PDB file of C-alpha atoms in Angstrom:
ATOM      1  CA  UNK A   1       0.197  -0.004  -0.186  1.00 55.00           C
ATOM      2  CA  UNK A   2       1.497   3.220  -1.262  1.00 56.00           C
ATOM      3  CA  UNK A   3       0.983   6.826   1.111  1.00 59.00           C
ATOM      4  CA  UNK A   4      -0.374   9.004  -1.906  1.00 58.00           C
ATOM      5  CA  UNK A   5      -2.331  11.651  -1.228  1.00 57.00           C
ATOM      6  CA  UNK A   6      -5.493  12.093  -3.860  1.00 59.00           C
ATOM      7  CA  UNK A   7      -5.830  15.531  -3.276  1.00 59.00           C
ATOM      8  CA  UNK A   8      -2.754  16.979  -3.966  1.00 57.00           C
ATOM      9  CA  UNK A   9      -2.812  18.919  -0.977  1.00 56.00           C
ATOM     10  CA  UNK A  10       0.217  18.731   1.126  1.00 55.00           C
ATOM     11  CA  UNK A  11       0.180  17.450   4.951  1.00 54.00           C
ATOM     12  CA  UNK A  12       1.928  19.119   7.775  1.00 54.00           C
ATOM     13  CA  UNK A  13       3.887  16.039   8.336  1.00 54.00           C
ATOM     14  CA  UNK A  14       5.220  16.383   5.332  1.00 54.00           C
ATOM     15  CA  UNK A  15       7.288  19.112   5.870  1.00 51.00           C
ATOM     16  CA  UNK A  16      11.264  19.192   5.853  1.00 56.00           C
ATOM     17  CA  UNK A  17      10.747  21.348   8.898  1.00 60.00           C
ATOM     18  CA  UNK A  18      10.755  19.031  11.068  1.00 59.00           C
ATOM     19  CA  UNK A  19      11.595  21.308  14.260  1.00 59.00           C
ATOM     20  CA  UNK A  20       8.802  23.633  13.424  1.00 63.00           C
ATOM     21  CA  UNK A  21       5.813  20.839  14.159  1.00 68.00           C
ATOM     22  CA  UNK A  22       6.907  19.263  17.401  1.00 68.00           C
ATOM     23  CA  UNK A  23       5.541  19.220  20.771  1.00 68.00           C
ATOM     24  CA  UNK A  24       6.315  21.805  22.341  1.00 66.00           C
ATOM     25  CA  UNK A  25       7.766  20.714  25.802  1.00 60.00           C
ATOM     26  CA  UNK A  26       5.699  21.789  28.849  1.00 61.00           C
ATOM     27  CA  UNK A  27       7.168  20.201  31.622  1.00 60.00           C
ATOM     28  CA  UNK A  28      10.102  18.849  32.985  1.00 59.00           C
ATOM     29  CA  UNK A  29      10.703  15.758  34.447  1.00 59.00           C
ATOM     30  CA  UNK A  30      11.524  17.199  38.126  1.00 65.00           C
ATOM     31  CA  UNK A  31      13.354  19.836  39.596  1.00 71.00           C
ATOM     32  CA  UNK A  32      17.373  20.309  39.252  1.00 74.00           C
ATOM     33  CA  UNK A  33      18.974  18.271  41.807  1.00 71.00           C
ATOM     34  CA  UNK A  34      20.951  20.871  43.707  1.00 75.00           C
ATOM     35  CA  UNK A  35      17.229  22.841  43.934  1.00 78.00           C
ATOM     36  CA  UNK A  36      16.331  20.556  46.282  1.00 75.00           C
ATOM     37  CA  UNK A  37      15.967  20.326  49.958  1.00 81.00           C
ATOM     38  CA  UNK A  38      17.256  16.791  50.055  1.00 82.00           C
ATOM     39  CA  UNK A  39      20.752  17.546  47.945  1.00 86.00           C
ATOM     40  CA  UNK A  40      21.259  19.955  51.088  1.00 90.00           C
ATOM     41  CA  UNK A  41      20.383  17.176  53.533  1.00 91.00           C
ATOM     42  CA  UNK A  42      22.153  15.511  52.311  1.00 91.00           C
ATOM     43  CA  UNK A  43      25.742  17.657  51.629  1.00 94.00           C
ATOM     44  CA  UNK A  44      24.933  18.809  55.433  1.00 94.00           C
ATOM     45  CA  UNK A  45      24.761  14.993  57.023  1.00 94.00           C
ATOM     46  CA  UNK A  46      28.137  13.947  54.725  1.00 95.00           C
ATOM     47  CA  UNK A  47      29.949  16.887  56.444  1.00 95.00           C
ATOM     48  CA  UNK A  48      28.513  16.268  59.715  1.00 94.00           C
ATOM     49  CA  UNK A  49      29.825  12.506  59.440  1.00 93.00           C
ATOM     50  CA  UNK A  50      33.395  14.043  58.169  1.00 92.00           C
ATOM     51  CA  UNK A  51      33.276  15.891  61.109  1.00 91.00           C
ATOM     52  CA  UNK A  52      32.199  13.435  63.367  1.00 89.00           C
ATOM     53  CA  UNK A  53      34.875  11.094  62.457  1.00 89.00           C
ATOM     54  CA  UNK A  54      37.717  13.762  62.494  1.00 87.00           C
ATOM     55  CA  UNK A  55      36.732  14.600  66.010  1.00 85.00           C
ATOM     56  CA  UNK A  56      36.258  11.418  67.260  1.00 83.00           C
ATOM     57  CA  UNK A  57      39.684  10.088  68.273  1.00 74.00           C
ATOM     58  CA  UNK A  58      41.462   7.720  70.538  1.00 70.00           C
ATOM     59  CA  UNK A  59      41.734  10.715  74.036  1.00 73.00           C
ATOM     60  CA  UNK A  60      42.572   9.086  76.831  1.00 74.00           C
ATOM     61  CA  UNK A  61      43.641   5.809  76.158  1.00 72.00           C
ATOM     62  CA  UNK A  62      40.880   4.435  74.791  1.00 74.00           C
ATOM     63  CA  UNK A  63      40.708   3.640  71.341  1.00 77.00           C
ATOM     64  CA  UNK A  64      38.817   5.372  68.462  1.00 77.00           C
ATOM     65  CA  UNK A  65      36.030   4.407  67.594  1.00 81.00           C
ATOM     66  CA  UNK A  66      34.291   5.895  64.889  1.00 83.00           C
ATOM     67  CA  UNK A  67      37.685   4.993  62.465  1.00 85.00           C
ATOM     68  CA  UNK A  68      37.702   6.513  58.922  1.00 86.00           C
ATOM     69  CA  UNK A  69      36.145   3.006  57.241  1.00 89.00           C
ATOM     70  CA  UNK A  70      33.143   3.652  59.260  1.00 91.00           C
ATOM     71  CA  UNK A  71      32.658   7.182  58.385  1.00 91.00           C
ATOM     72  CA  UNK A  72      33.193   6.176  54.539  1.00 93.00           C
ATOM     73  CA  UNK A  73      30.569   3.724  54.508  1.00 95.00           C
ATOM     74  CA  UNK A  74      28.121   5.706  56.507  1.00 94.00           C
ATOM     75  CA  UNK A  75      28.537   7.813  53.157  1.00 94.00           C
ATOM     76  CA  UNK A  76      28.314   5.438  51.013  1.00 96.00           C
ATOM     77  CA  UNK A  77      25.333   4.322  53.033  1.00 95.00           C
ATOM     78  CA  UNK A  78      23.789   8.470  52.952  1.00 94.00           C
ATOM     79  CA  UNK A  79      24.667   8.431  49.436  1.00 94.00           C
ATOM     80  CA  UNK A  80      22.561   5.366  48.417  1.00 94.00           C
ATOM     81  CA  UNK A  81      19.586   6.766  50.314  1.00 92.00           C
ATOM     82  CA  UNK A  82      20.052  10.069  48.577  1.00 89.00           C
ATOM     83  CA  UNK A  83      19.898   8.079  45.229  1.00 89.00           C
ATOM     84  CA  UNK A  84      16.578   6.080  46.256  1.00 89.00           C
ATOM     85  CA  UNK A  85      15.148   9.404  47.059  1.00 84.00           C
ATOM     86  CA  UNK A  86      15.663  11.001  44.062  1.00 81.00           C
ATOM     87  CA  UNK A  87      15.145   8.284  41.353  1.00 82.00           C
ATOM     88  CA  UNK A  88      11.560   8.083  43.752  1.00 80.00           C
ATOM     89  CA  UNK A  89      11.120  11.725  43.357  1.00 74.00           C
ATOM     90  CA  UNK A  90      11.691  11.373  39.644  1.00 74.00           C
ATOM     91  CA  UNK A  91       9.260   8.340  38.835  1.00 74.00           C
ATOM     92  CA  UNK A  92       5.830  10.355  38.655  1.00 67.00           C
ATOM     93  CA  UNK A  93       6.268  14.168  39.387  1.00 63.00           C
ATOM     94  CA  UNK A  94       6.576  16.852  36.872  1.00 61.00           C
ATOM     95  CA  UNK A  95       8.299  20.219  36.839  1.00 59.00           C
ATOM     96  CA  UNK A  96       7.028  23.099  34.598  1.00 61.00           C
ATOM     97  CA  UNK A  97       9.105  23.755  32.137  1.00 57.00           C
ATOM     98  CA  UNK A  98      10.121  27.595  31.422  1.00 61.00           C
ATOM     99  CA  UNK A  99      12.378  28.178  28.787  1.00 59.00           C
ATOM    100  CA  UNK A 100      14.346  30.981  31.133  1.00 60.00           C
ATOM    101  CA  UNK A 101      15.775  27.218  33.316  1.00 52.00           C
TER     102      UNK A 101
END
């Protein structure tokens, strides 16, 4: 079967300028990550873990209870939690699209 137009008029879908007929985007998937509160909470939690790991030491003959390996494990756990929260946020919400973003 062929796609011949018997009337002879041109269809808007046969135009060579495909960009002119592309639907306008009205929303993005979500806000940018750095504009969210969970991003700033994540950064604050990472800094808090690093500071706590640096401050807790082997004073008064006690062993170092919060070593660097444990601090980095907590940072990895925080990172996984942040990535899951961003994935859940992106799964269904929409942010209005504006060309000025």
